[in-house]
JSON list of C-alpha atoms in Angstrom, two decimals:
[
{"chain": "W", "resi": 1, "resn": "MET", "atom": "CA", "xyz": [0.00, 0.00, 0.00]},
{"chain": "W", "resi": 2, "resn": "LEU", "atom": "CA", "xyz": [1.32, 3.43, -0.91]},
{"chain": "W", "resi": 3, "resn": "SER", "atom": "CA", "xyz": [2.42, 5.76, 1.85]},
{"chain": "W", "resi": 4, "resn": "GLY", "atom": "CA", "xyz": [0.83, 9.19, 2.16]},
{"chain": "W", "resi": 5, "resn": "ALA", "atom": "CA", "xyz": [3.80, 10.90, 0.47]},
{"chain": "W", "resi": 6, "resn": "ALA", "atom": "CA", "xyz": [3.87, 8.36, -2.35]},
{"chain": "W", "resi": 7, "resn": "SER", "atom": "CA", "xyz": [0.12, 8.69, -2.88]},
{"chain": "W", "resi": 8, "resn": "LEU", "atom": "CA", "xyz": [0.44, 12.47, -3.07]},
{"chain": "W", "resi": 9, "resn": "ALA", "atom": "CA", "xyz": [3.29, 12.18, -5.56]},
{"chain": "W", "resi": 10, "resn": "ALA", "atom": "CA", "xyz": [1.24, 9.77, -7.68]},
{"chain": "W", "resi": 11, "resn": "LEU", "atom": "CA", "xyz": [-1.74, 12.14, -7.67]},
{"chain": "W", "resi": 12, "resn": "ILE", "atom": "CA", "xyz": [0.44, 15.09, -8.70]},
{"chain": "W", "resi": 13, "resn": "ALA", "atom": "CA", "xyz": [2.02, 13.06, -11.49]},
{"chain": "W", "resi": 14, "resn": "LEU", "atom": "CA", "xyz": [-1.44, 12.03, -12.73]},
{"chain": "W", "resi": 15, "resn": "ALA", "atom": "CA", "xyz": [-2.65, 15.62, -12.61]},
{"chain": "W", "resi": 16, "resn": "LEU", "atom": "CA", "xyz": [0.35, 16.73, -14.65]},
{"chain": "W", "resi": 17, "resn": "VAL", "atom": "CA", "xyz": [-0.22, 14.21, -17.46]},
{"chain": "W", "resi": 18, "resn": "PRO", "atom": "CA", "xyz": [-1.99, 16.72, -19.77]},
{"chain": "W", "resi": 19, "resn": "ARG", "atom": "CA", "xyz": [0.84, 19.22, -19.28]},
{"chain": "W", "resi": 20, "resn": "LEU", "atom": "CA", "xyz": [3.50, 16.55, -19.81]},
{"chain": "W", "resi": 21, "resn": "LEU", "atom": "CA", "xyz": [1.81, 15.57, -23.08]},
{"chain": "W", "resi": 22, "resn": "GLY", "atom": "CA", "xyz": [1.71, 19.25, -24.04]},
{"chain": "W", "resi": 23, "resn": "LEU", "atom": "CA", "xyz": [5.51, 19.43, -23.78]},
{"chain": "W", "resi": 24, "resn": "ARG", "atom": "CA", "xyz": [5.72, 17.20, -26.85]},
{"chain": "W", "resi": 25, "resn": "ARG", "atom": "CA", "xyz": [4.07, 19.79, -29.10]},
{"chain": "W", "resi": 26, "resn": "ARG", "atom": "CA", "xyz": [6.34, 21.38, -31.67]},
{"chain": "W", "resi": 27, "resn": "TYR", "atom": "CA", "xyz": [6.19, 24.41, -33.95]},
{"chain": "W", "resi": 28, "resn": "ASP", "atom": "CA", "xyz": [3.53, 23.67, -36.56]},
{"chain": "W", "resi": 29, "resn": "LEU", "atom": "CA", "xyz": [5.26, 24.01, -39.92]},
{"chain": "W", "resi": 30, "resn": "ALA", "atom": "CA", "xyz": [2.09, 23.04, -41.76]},
{"chain": "W", "resi": 31, "resn": "ALA", "atom": "CA", "xyz": [0.33, 26.16, -40.46]},
{"chain": "W", "resi": 32, "resn": "LEU", "atom": "CA", "xyz": [3.14, 28.69, -39.95]},
{"chain": "W", "resi": 33, "resn": "CYS", "atom": "CA", "xyz": [6.35, 29.68, -41.73]},
{"chain": "W", "resi": 34, "resn": "PRO", "atom": "CA", "xyz": [9.45, 30.64, -39.72]},
{"chain": "W", "resi": 35, "resn": "VAL", "atom": "CA", "xyz": [10.23, 34.34, -39.61]},
{"chain": "W", "resi": 36, "resn": "PRO", "atom": "CA", "xyz": [13.14, 35.69, -41.71]},
{"chain": "W", "resi": 37, "resn": "GLN", "atom": "CA", "xyz": [16.22, 37.03, -39.94]},
{"chain": "W", "resi": 38, "resn": "PRO", "atom": "CA", "xyz": [15.76, 40.69, -38.93]},
{"chain": "W", "resi": 39, "resn": "GLN", "atom": "CA", "xyz": [17.92, 43.40, -40.44]},
{"chain": "W", "resi": 40, "resn": "SER", "atom": "CA", "xyz": [20.82, 44.46, -38.29]},
{"chain": "W", "resi": 41, "resn": "GLY", "atom": "CA", "xyz": [19.95, 47.54, -36.23]},
{"chain": "W", "resi": 42, "resn": "ALA", "atom": "CA", "xyz": [16.23, 47.49, -37.06]},
{"chain": "W", "resi": 43, "resn": "PRO", "atom": "CA", "xyz": [14.32, 49.33, -34.31]},
{"chain": "W", "resi": 44, "resn": "LEU", "atom": "CA", "xyz": [11.95, 47.47, -32.00]},
{"chain": "W", "resi": 45, "resn": "PRO", "atom": "CA", "xyz": [8.43, 48.94, -32.33]},
{"chain": "W", "resi": 46, "resn": "THR", "atom": "CA", "xyz": [7.76, 49.19, -28.60]},
{"chain": "W", "resi": 47, "resn": "ALA", "atom": "CA", "xyz": [4.18, 50.40, -29.04]},
{"chain": "W", "resi": 48, "resn": "LEU", "atom": "CA", "xyz": [3.37, 47.23, -31.00]},
{"chain": "W", "resi": 49, "resn": "ALA", "atom": "CA", "xyz": [5.16, 45.11, -28.41]},
{"chain": "W", "resi": 50, "resn": "HIS", "atom": "CA", "xyz": [2.87, 46.58, -25.74]},
{"chain": "W", "resi": 51, "resn": "TRP", "atom": "CA", "xyz": [-0.16, 46.09, -27.98]},
{"chain": "W", "resi": 52, "resn": "ALA", "atom": "CA", "xyz": [0.74, 42.42, -28.53]},
{"chain": "W", "resi": 53, "resn": "ARG", "atom": "CA", "xyz": [0.82, 41.74, -24.78]},
{"chain": "W", "resi": 54, "resn": "GLU", "atom": "CA", "xyz": [-2.46, 43.48, -23.99]},
{"chain": "W", "resi": 55, "resn": "GLY", "atom": "CA", "xyz": [-5.20, 41.05, -23.07]},
{"chain": "W", "resi": 56, "resn": "CYS", "atom": "CA", "xyz": [-2.89, 38.03, -22.93]},
{"chain": "W", "resi": 57, "resn": "GLY", "atom": "CA", "xyz": [-3.36, 37.23, -19.24]},
{"chain": "W", "resi": 58, "resn": "ASP", "atom": "CA", "xyz": [-0.60, 35.59, -17.22]},
{"chain": "W", "resi": 59, "resn": "GLY", "atom": "CA", "xyz": [-1.41, 31.98, -18.15]},
{"chain": "W", "resi": 60, "resn": "ARG", "atom": "CA", "xyz": [-1.73, 30.75, -14.57]},
{"chain": "W", "resi": 61, "resn": "THR", "atom": "CA", "xyz": [-4.40, 28.21, -13.67]},
{"chain": "W", "resi": 62, "resn": "PRO", "atom": "CA", "xyz": [-5.79, 27.11, -10.28]},
{"chain": "W", "resi": 63, "resn": "THR", "atom": "CA", "xyz": [-5.11, 23.42, -10.96]},
{"chain": "W", "resi": 64, "resn": "PRO", "atom": "CA", "xyz": [-2.60, 21.58, -13.19]},
{"chain": "W", "resi": 65, "resn": "TRP", "atom": "CA", "xyz": [-5.35, 20.09, -15.34]},
{"chain": "W", "resi": 66, "resn": "ALA", "atom": "CA", "xyz": [-7.10, 23.40, -15.99]},
{"chain": "W", "resi": 67, "resn": "GLU", "atom": "CA", "xyz": [-6.54, 25.28, -19.24]},
{"chain": "W", "resi": 68, "resn": "ALA", "atom": "CA", "xyz": [-5.67, 28.96, -19.38]},
{"chain": "W", "resi": 69, "resn": "GLN", "atom": "CA", "xyz": [-8.22, 31.34, -20.86]},
{"chain": "W", "resi": 70, "resn": "PRO", "atom": "CA", "xyz": [-6.59, 34.44, -22.37]},
{"chain": "W", "resi": 71, "resn": "PRO", "atom": "CA", "xyz": [-8.84, 37.47, -21.89]},
{"chain": "W", "resi": 72, "resn": "CYS", "atom": "CA", "xyz": [-8.35, 38.38, -25.55]},
{"chain": "W", "resi": 73, "resn": "PRO", "atom": "CA", "xyz": [-7.50, 35.25, -27.57]},
{"chain": "W", "resi": 74, "resn": "LEU", "atom": "CA", "xyz": [-7.14, 37.02, -30.94]},
{"chain": "W", "resi": 75, "resn": "ALA", "atom": "CA", "xyz": [-6.26, 40.60, -31.89]},
{"chain": "W", "resi": 76, "resn": "TRP", "atom": "CA", "xyz": [-5.56, 42.03, -35.34]},
{"chain": "W", "resi": 77, "resn": "GLN", "atom": "CA", "xyz": [-3.93, 45.23, -36.59]},
{"chain": "W", "resi": 78, "resn": "ALA", "atom": "CA", "xyz": [-3.18, 46.51, -40.10]},
{"chain": "W", "resi": 79, "resn": "LEU", "atom": "CA", "xyz": [0.05, 48.37, -40.90]},
{"chain": "W", "resi": 80, "resn": "GLY", "atom": "CA", "xyz": [1.79, 49.79, -43.95]},
{"chain": "W", "resi": 81, "resn": "ALA", "atom": "CA", "xyz": [4.61, 48.02, -45.79]},
{"chain": "W", "resi": 82, "resn": "GLU", "atom": "CA", "xyz": [7.16, 50.40, -44.24]},
{"chain": "W", "resi": 83, "resn": "ALA", "atom": "CA", "xyz": [6.67, 48.63, -40.89]},
{"chain": "W", "resi": 84, "resn": "ARG", "atom": "CA", "xyz": [8.25, 45.39, -42.17]},
{"chain": "W", "resi": 85, "resn": "PRO", "atom": "CA", "xyz": [11.81, 45.83, -40.73]},
{"chain": "W", "resi": 86, "resn": "GLY", "atom": "CA", "xyz": [10.44, 46.64, -37.29]},
{"chain": "W", "resi": 87, "resn": "LEU", "atom": "CA", "xyz": [8.09, 43.64, -37.40]},
{"chain": "W", "resi": 88, "resn": "LEU", "atom": "CA", "xyz": [11.00, 41.32, -38.09]},
{"chain": "W", "resi": 89, "resn": "GLN", "atom": "CA", "xyz": [12.71, 42.73, -35.00]},
{"chain": "W", "resi": 90, "resn": "LEU", "atom": "CA", "xyz": [9.51, 42.39, -32.97]},
{"chain": "W", "resi": 91, "resn": "CYS", "atom": "CA", "xyz": [9.17, 38.71, -33.89]},
{"chain": "W", "resi": 92, "resn": "TYR", "atom": "CA", "xyz": [12.83, 38.10, -33.06]},
{"chain": "W", "resi": 93, "resn": "THR", "atom": "CA", "xyz": [12.45, 39.76, -29.66]},
{"chain": "W", "resi": 94, "resn": "LEU", "atom": "CA", "xyz": [9.18, 38.12, -28.64]},
{"chain": "W", "resi": 95, "resn": "ALA", "atom": "CA", "xyz": [10.60, 34.71, -29.62]},
{"chain": "W", "resi": 96, "resn": "GLY", "atom": "CA", "xyz": [13.32, 35.18, -26.99]},
{"chain": "W", "resi": 97, "resn": "TYR", "atom": "CA", "xyz": [16.36, 35.19, -29.29]},
{"chain": "W", "resi": 98, "resn": "PRO", "atom": "CA", "xyz": [17.98, 38.23, -27.60]},
{"chain": "W", "resi": 99, "resn": "GLU", "atom": "CA", "xyz": [18.00, 36.17, -24.39]},
{"chain": "W", "resi": 100, "resn": "LEU", "atom": "CA", "xyz": [19.90, 33.42, -26.20]},
{"chain": "W", "resi": 101, "resn": "ASP", "atom": "CA", "xyz": [22.27, 35.87, -27.90]},
{"chain": "W", "resi": 102, "resn": "ARG", "atom": "CA", "xyz": [23.61, 37.18, -24.61]},
{"chain": "W", "resi": 103, "resn": "ARG", "atom": "CA", "xyz": [24.16, 33.74, -23.08]},
{"chain": "W", "resi": 104, "resn": "SER", "atom": "CA", "xyz": [27.00, 31.28, -23.47]},
{"chain": "W", "resi": 105, "resn": "PRO", "atom": "CA", "xyz": [26.19, 28.02, -25.32]},
{"chain": "W", "resi": 106, "resn": "THR", "atom": "CA", "xyz": [25.78, 26.18, -22.01]},
{"chain": "W", "resi": 107, "resn": "GLN", "atom": "CA", "xyz": [23.61, 28.93, -20.55]},
{"chain": "W", "resi": 108, "resn": "ALA", "atom": "CA", "xyz": [21.54, 28.95, -23.74]},
{"chain": "W", "resi": 109, "resn": "LYS", "atom": "CA", "xyz": [20.86, 25.21, -23.40]},
{"chain": "W", "resi": 110, "resn": "LEU", "atom": "CA", "xyz": [19.78, 25.69, -19.78]},
{"chain": "W", "resi": 111, "resn": "TYR", "atom": "CA", "xyz": [17.52, 28.56, -20.83]},
{"chain": "W", "resi": 112, "resn": "ARG", "atom": "CA", "xyz": [15.90, 26.39, -23.53]},
{"chain": "W", "resi": 113, "resn": "LEU", "atom": "CA", "xyz": [15.36, 23.62, -20.97]},
{"chain": "W", "resi": 114, "resn": "LYS", "atom": "CA", "xyz": [13.72, 26.09, -18.59]},
{"chain": "W", "resi": 115, "resn": "VAL", "atom": "CA", "xyz": [11.43, 27.31, -21.37]},
{"chain": "W", "resi": 116, "resn": "GLN", "atom": "CA", "xyz": [10.43, 23.72, -22.21]},
{"chain": "W", "resi": 117, "resn": "LEU", "atom": "CA", "xyz": [9.67, 22.73, -18.61]},
{"chain": "W", "resi": 118, "resn": "TRP", "atom": "CA", "xyz": [8.16, 25.97, -17.28]},
{"chain": "W", "resi": 119, "resn": "PRO", "atom": "CA", "xyz": [4.58, 25.14, -18.44]},
{"chain": "W", "resi": 120, "resn": "LEU", "atom": "CA", "xyz": [4.54, 22.33, -15.86]},
{"chain": "W", "resi": 121, "resn": "LEU", "atom": "CA", "xyz": [4.34, 25.03, -13.18]},
{"chain": "W", "resi": 122, "resn": "TRP", "atom": "CA", "xyz": [0.64, 25.76, -13.59]},
{"chain": "W", "resi": 123, "resn": "PHE", "atom": "CA", "xyz": [0.72, 28.18, -10.63]},
{"chain": "W", "resi": 124, "resn": "ALA", "atom": "CA", "xyz": [3.56, 30.30, -12.08]},
{"chain": "W", "resi": 125, "resn": "PRO", "atom": "CA", "xyz": [3.12, 33.19, -14.54]},
{"chain": "W", "resi": 126, "resn": "GLN", "atom": "CA", "xyz": [3.55, 31.99, -18.12]},
{"chain": "W", "resi": 127, "resn": "ASP", "atom": "CA", "xyz": [3.54, 35.41, -19.78]},
{"chain": "W", "resi": 128, "resn": "ALA", "atom": "CA", "xyz": [7.33, 35.80, -19.76]},
{"chain": "W", "resi": 129, "resn": "LEU", "atom": "CA", "xyz": [7.88, 32.73, -21.93]},
{"chain": "W", "resi": 130, "resn": "PRO", "atom": "CA", "xyz": [9.10, 33.22, -25.52]},
{"chain": "W", "resi": 131, "resn": "TRP", "atom": "CA", "xyz": [6.45, 33.45, -28.18]},
{"chain": "W", "resi": 132, "resn": "ASP", "atom": "CA", "xyz": [5.99, 31.45, -31.34]},
{"chain": "W", "resi": 133, "resn": "ASP", "atom": "CA", "xyz": [5.75, 33.43, -34.55]},
{"chain": "W", "resi": 134, "resn": "GLY", "atom": "CA", "xyz": [4.88, 32.99, -38.18]},
{"chain": "W", "resi": 135, "resn": "TRP", "atom": "CA", "xyz": [5.49, 34.96, -41.37]},
{"chain": "W", "resi": 136, "resn": "LEU", "atom": "CA", "xyz": [2.98, 34.43, -44.16]},
{"chain": "W", "resi": 137, "resn": "ASP", "atom": "CA", "xyz": [3.20, 35.95, -47.63]},
{"chain": "W", "resi": 138, "resn": "SER", "atom": "CA", "xyz": [1.16, 35.30, -50.77]},
{"chain": "W", "resi": 139, "resn": "ALA", "atom": "CA", "xyz": [3.51, 32.59, -52.01]},
{"chain": "W", "resi": 140, "resn": "HIS", "atom": "CA", "xyz": [3.08, 30.50, -48.86]},
{"chain": "W", "resi": 141, "resn": "LEU", "atom": "CA", "xyz": [-0.62, 30.97, -48.15]},
{"chain": "W", "resi": 142, "resn": "ASP", "atom": "CA", "xyz": [-2.04, 28.18, -50.31]},
{"chain": "W", "resi": 143, "resn": "ALA", "atom": "CA", "xyz": [-5.08, 25.94, -49.75]},
{"chain": "W", "resi": 144, "resn": "ALA", "atom": "CA", "xyz": [-3.11, 23.39, -47.73]},
{"chain": "W", "resi": 145, "resn": "ARG", "atom": "CA", "xyz": [-1.81, 26.04, -45.34]},
{"chain": "W", "resi": 146, "resn": "MET", "atom": "CA", "xyz": [-5.26, 27.58, -44.95]},
{"chain": "W", "resi": 147, "resn": "ALA", "atom": "CA", "xyz": [-6.62, 24.15, -44.03]},
{"chain": "W", "resi": 148, "resn": "ALA", "atom": "CA", "xyz": [-3.78, 23.68, -41.52]},
{"chain": "W", "resi": 149, "resn": "LEU", "atom": "CA", "xyz": [-4.51, 27.09, -39.98]},
{"chain": "W", "resi": 150, "resn": "ALA", "atom": "CA", "xyz": [-8.16, 26.11, -39.59]},
{"chain": "W", "resi": 151, "resn": "ARG", "atom": "CA", "xyz": [-7.01, 23.14, -37.46]},
{"chain": "W", "resi": 152, "resn": "TRP", "atom": "CA", "xyz": [-4.15, 24.96, -35.74]},
{"chain": "W", "resi": 153, "resn": "ARG", "atom": "CA", "xyz": [-4.08, 25.49, -31.99]},
{"chain": "W", "resi": 154, "resn": "PRO", "atom": "CA", "xyz": [-1.29, 27.73, -30.66]},
{"chain": "W", "resi": 155, "resn": "ARG", "atom": "CA", "xyz": [1.10, 25.98, -28.26]},
{"chain": "W", "resi": 156, "resn": "ARG", "atom": "CA", "xyz": [2.39, 29.34, -26.99]},
{"chain": "W", "resi": 157, "resn": "ALA", "atom": "CA", "xyz": [1.47, 32.98, -27.34]},
{"chain": "W", "resi": 158, "resn": "THR", "atom": "CA", "xyz": [1.91, 33.59, -31.08]},
{"chain": "W", "resi": 159, "resn": "LEU", "atom": "CA", "xyz": [2.56, 36.58, -33.32]},
{"chain": "W", "resi": 160, "resn": "ILE", "atom": "CA", "xyz": [1.66, 36.13, -36.99]},
{"chain": "W", "resi": 161, "resn": "VAL", "atom": "CA", "xyz": [2.77, 38.66, -39.61]},
{"chain": "W", "resi": 162, "resn": "LEU", "atom": "CA", "xyz": [0.96, 38.77, -42.95]},
{"chain": "W", "resi": 163, "resn": "ASP", "atom": "CA", "xyz": [3.44, 40.23, -45.42]},
{"chain": "W", "resi": 164, "resn": "GLY", "atom": "CA", "xyz": [1.98, 41.76, -48.58]},
{"chain": "W", "resi": 165, "resn": "LEU", "atom": "CA", "xyz": [-1.06, 39.51, -48.90]},
{"chain": "W", "resi": 166, "resn": "LEU", "atom": "CA", "xyz": [-3.80, 40.27, -51.36]},
{"chain": "W", "resi": 167, "resn": "ALA", "atom": "CA", "xyz": [-6.85, 41.71, -49.63]},
{"chain": "W", "resi": 168, "resn": "PRO", "atom": "CA", "xyz": [-9.05, 38.61, -50.30]},
{"chain": "W", "resi": 169, "resn": "GLN", "atom": "CA", "xyz": [-6.33, 36.37, -48.83]},
{"chain": "W", "resi": 170, "resn": "ALA", "atom": "CA", "xyz": [-6.09, 38.49, -45.70]},
{"chain": "W", "resi": 171, "resn": "GLN", "atom": "CA", "xyz": [-9.87, 38.53, -45.33]},
{"chain": "W", "resi": 172, "resn": "ALA", "atom": "CA", "xyz": [-10.17, 34.76, -45.77]},
{"chain": "W", "resi": 173, "resn": "LEU", "atom": "CA", "xyz": [-7.42, 34.18, -43.20]},
{"chain": "W", "resi": 174, "resn": "ARG", "atom": "CA", "xyz": [-9.06, 36.55, -40.75]},
{"chain": "W", "resi": 175, "resn": "GLN", "atom": "CA", "xyz": [-12.35, 34.69, -41.04]},
{"chain": "W", "resi": 176, "resn": "THR", "atom": "CA", "xyz": [-10.54, 31.37, -40.52]},
{"chain": "W", "resi": 177, "resn": "LEU", "atom": "CA", "xyz": [-8.74, 32.51, -37.36]},
{"chain": "W", "resi": 178, "resn": "GLU", "atom": "CA", "xyz": [-11.76, 34.29, -35.91]},
{"chain": "W", "resi": 179, "resn": "ALA", "atom": "CA", "xyz": [-13.84, 31.13, -36.35]},
{"chain": "W", "resi": 180, "resn": "GLN", "atom": "CA", "xyz": [-11.31, 29.20, -34.23]},
{"chain": "W", "resi": 181, "resn": "ALA", "atom": "CA", "xyz": [-10.36, 31.87, -31.68]},
{"chain": "W", "resi": 182, "resn": "ALA", "atom": "CA", "xyz": [-12.76, 30.60, -29.00]},
{"chain": "W", "resi": 183, "resn": "HIS", "atom": "CA", "xyz": [-10.71, 27.39, -28.88]},
{"chain": "W", "resi": 184, "resn": "TYR", "atom": "CA", "xyz": [-7.36, 29.13, -28.39]},
{"chain": "W", "resi": 185, "resn": "ARG", "atom": "CA", "xyz": [-5.76, 28.62, -24.99]},
{"chain": "W", "resi": 186, "resn": "GLN", "atom": "CA", "xyz": [-2.86, 30.92, -25.90]},
{"chain": "W", "resi": 187, "resn": "PRO", "atom": "CA", "xyz": [-3.19, 34.48, -27.22]},
{"chain": "W", "resi": 188, "resn": "VAL", "atom": "CA", "xyz": [-2.69, 35.07, -30.94]},
{"chain": "W", "resi": 189, "resn": "ARG", "atom": "CA", "xyz": [-1.77, 38.46, -32.39]},
{"chain": "W", "resi": 190, "resn": "VAL", "atom": "CA", "xyz": [-1.86, 39.17, -36.14]},
{"chain": "W", "resi": 191, "resn": "LEU", "atom": "CA", "xyz": [-0.15, 42.09, -37.85]},
{"chain": "W", "resi": 192, "resn": "GLU", "atom": "CA", "xyz": [-1.26, 42.69, -41.42]},
{"chain": "W", "resi": 193, "resn": "CYS", "atom": "CA", "xyz": [1.61, 44.44, -43.21]},
{"chain": "W", "resi": 194, "resn": "GLY", "atom": "CA", "xyz": [1.33, 46.03, -46.65]},
{"chain": "W", "resi": 195, "resn": "THR", "atom": "CA", "xyz": [-1.87, 44.28, -47.81]},
{"chain": "W", "resi": 196, "resn": "ARG", "atom": "CA", "xyz": [-2.46, 44.82, -51.53]},
{"chain": "W", "resi": 197, "resn": "ALA", "atom": "CA", "xyz": [-5.75, 45.32, -53.34]},
{"chain": "W", "resi": 198, "resn": "THR", "atom": "CA", "xyz": [-4.46, 43.69, -56.53]},
{"chain": "W", "resi": 199, "resn": "ALA", "atom": "CA", "xyz": [-1.49, 41.56, -57.56]}
]
């Protein structure tokens, strides 16, 4: 028969099963495209960084099996094409790469491990974790990717940049994401950059 301490440990382990399974999730390449490298010295658009974090919540839950409910699961903003360099820098920053850049290789590995395991701490704030991001242009937004985005569930807070899409593409994508937003357990922010009326 299990002792009291062993029983408690077994109950905690059982409660953590959904979170342990969640650690196996990876960046969804079917839905999102990795962001290009930012230009050296590109400014960080701090106003947009603040906008992205508004309504995200802190990700904490009262129990390990509960799911977070971001106050604002999806937000959208349209910008001109001139914002592109700053958006690259914003993606790079939110994804946590500056943290890796200033660490040694060993420290960077420890930081990555911390990021991977931190979601197990359901009682701890999750809003400081690096974001996922995606960069979608007209060439990469085909029918297969639209279908993947309709099934997609963000594993982390996510910033998506739409780079030079045609207006009907941007509208169709907006409808797709808005239809799924109620199911998001992580906040999603979309920046529409340089949308074109015609090809």
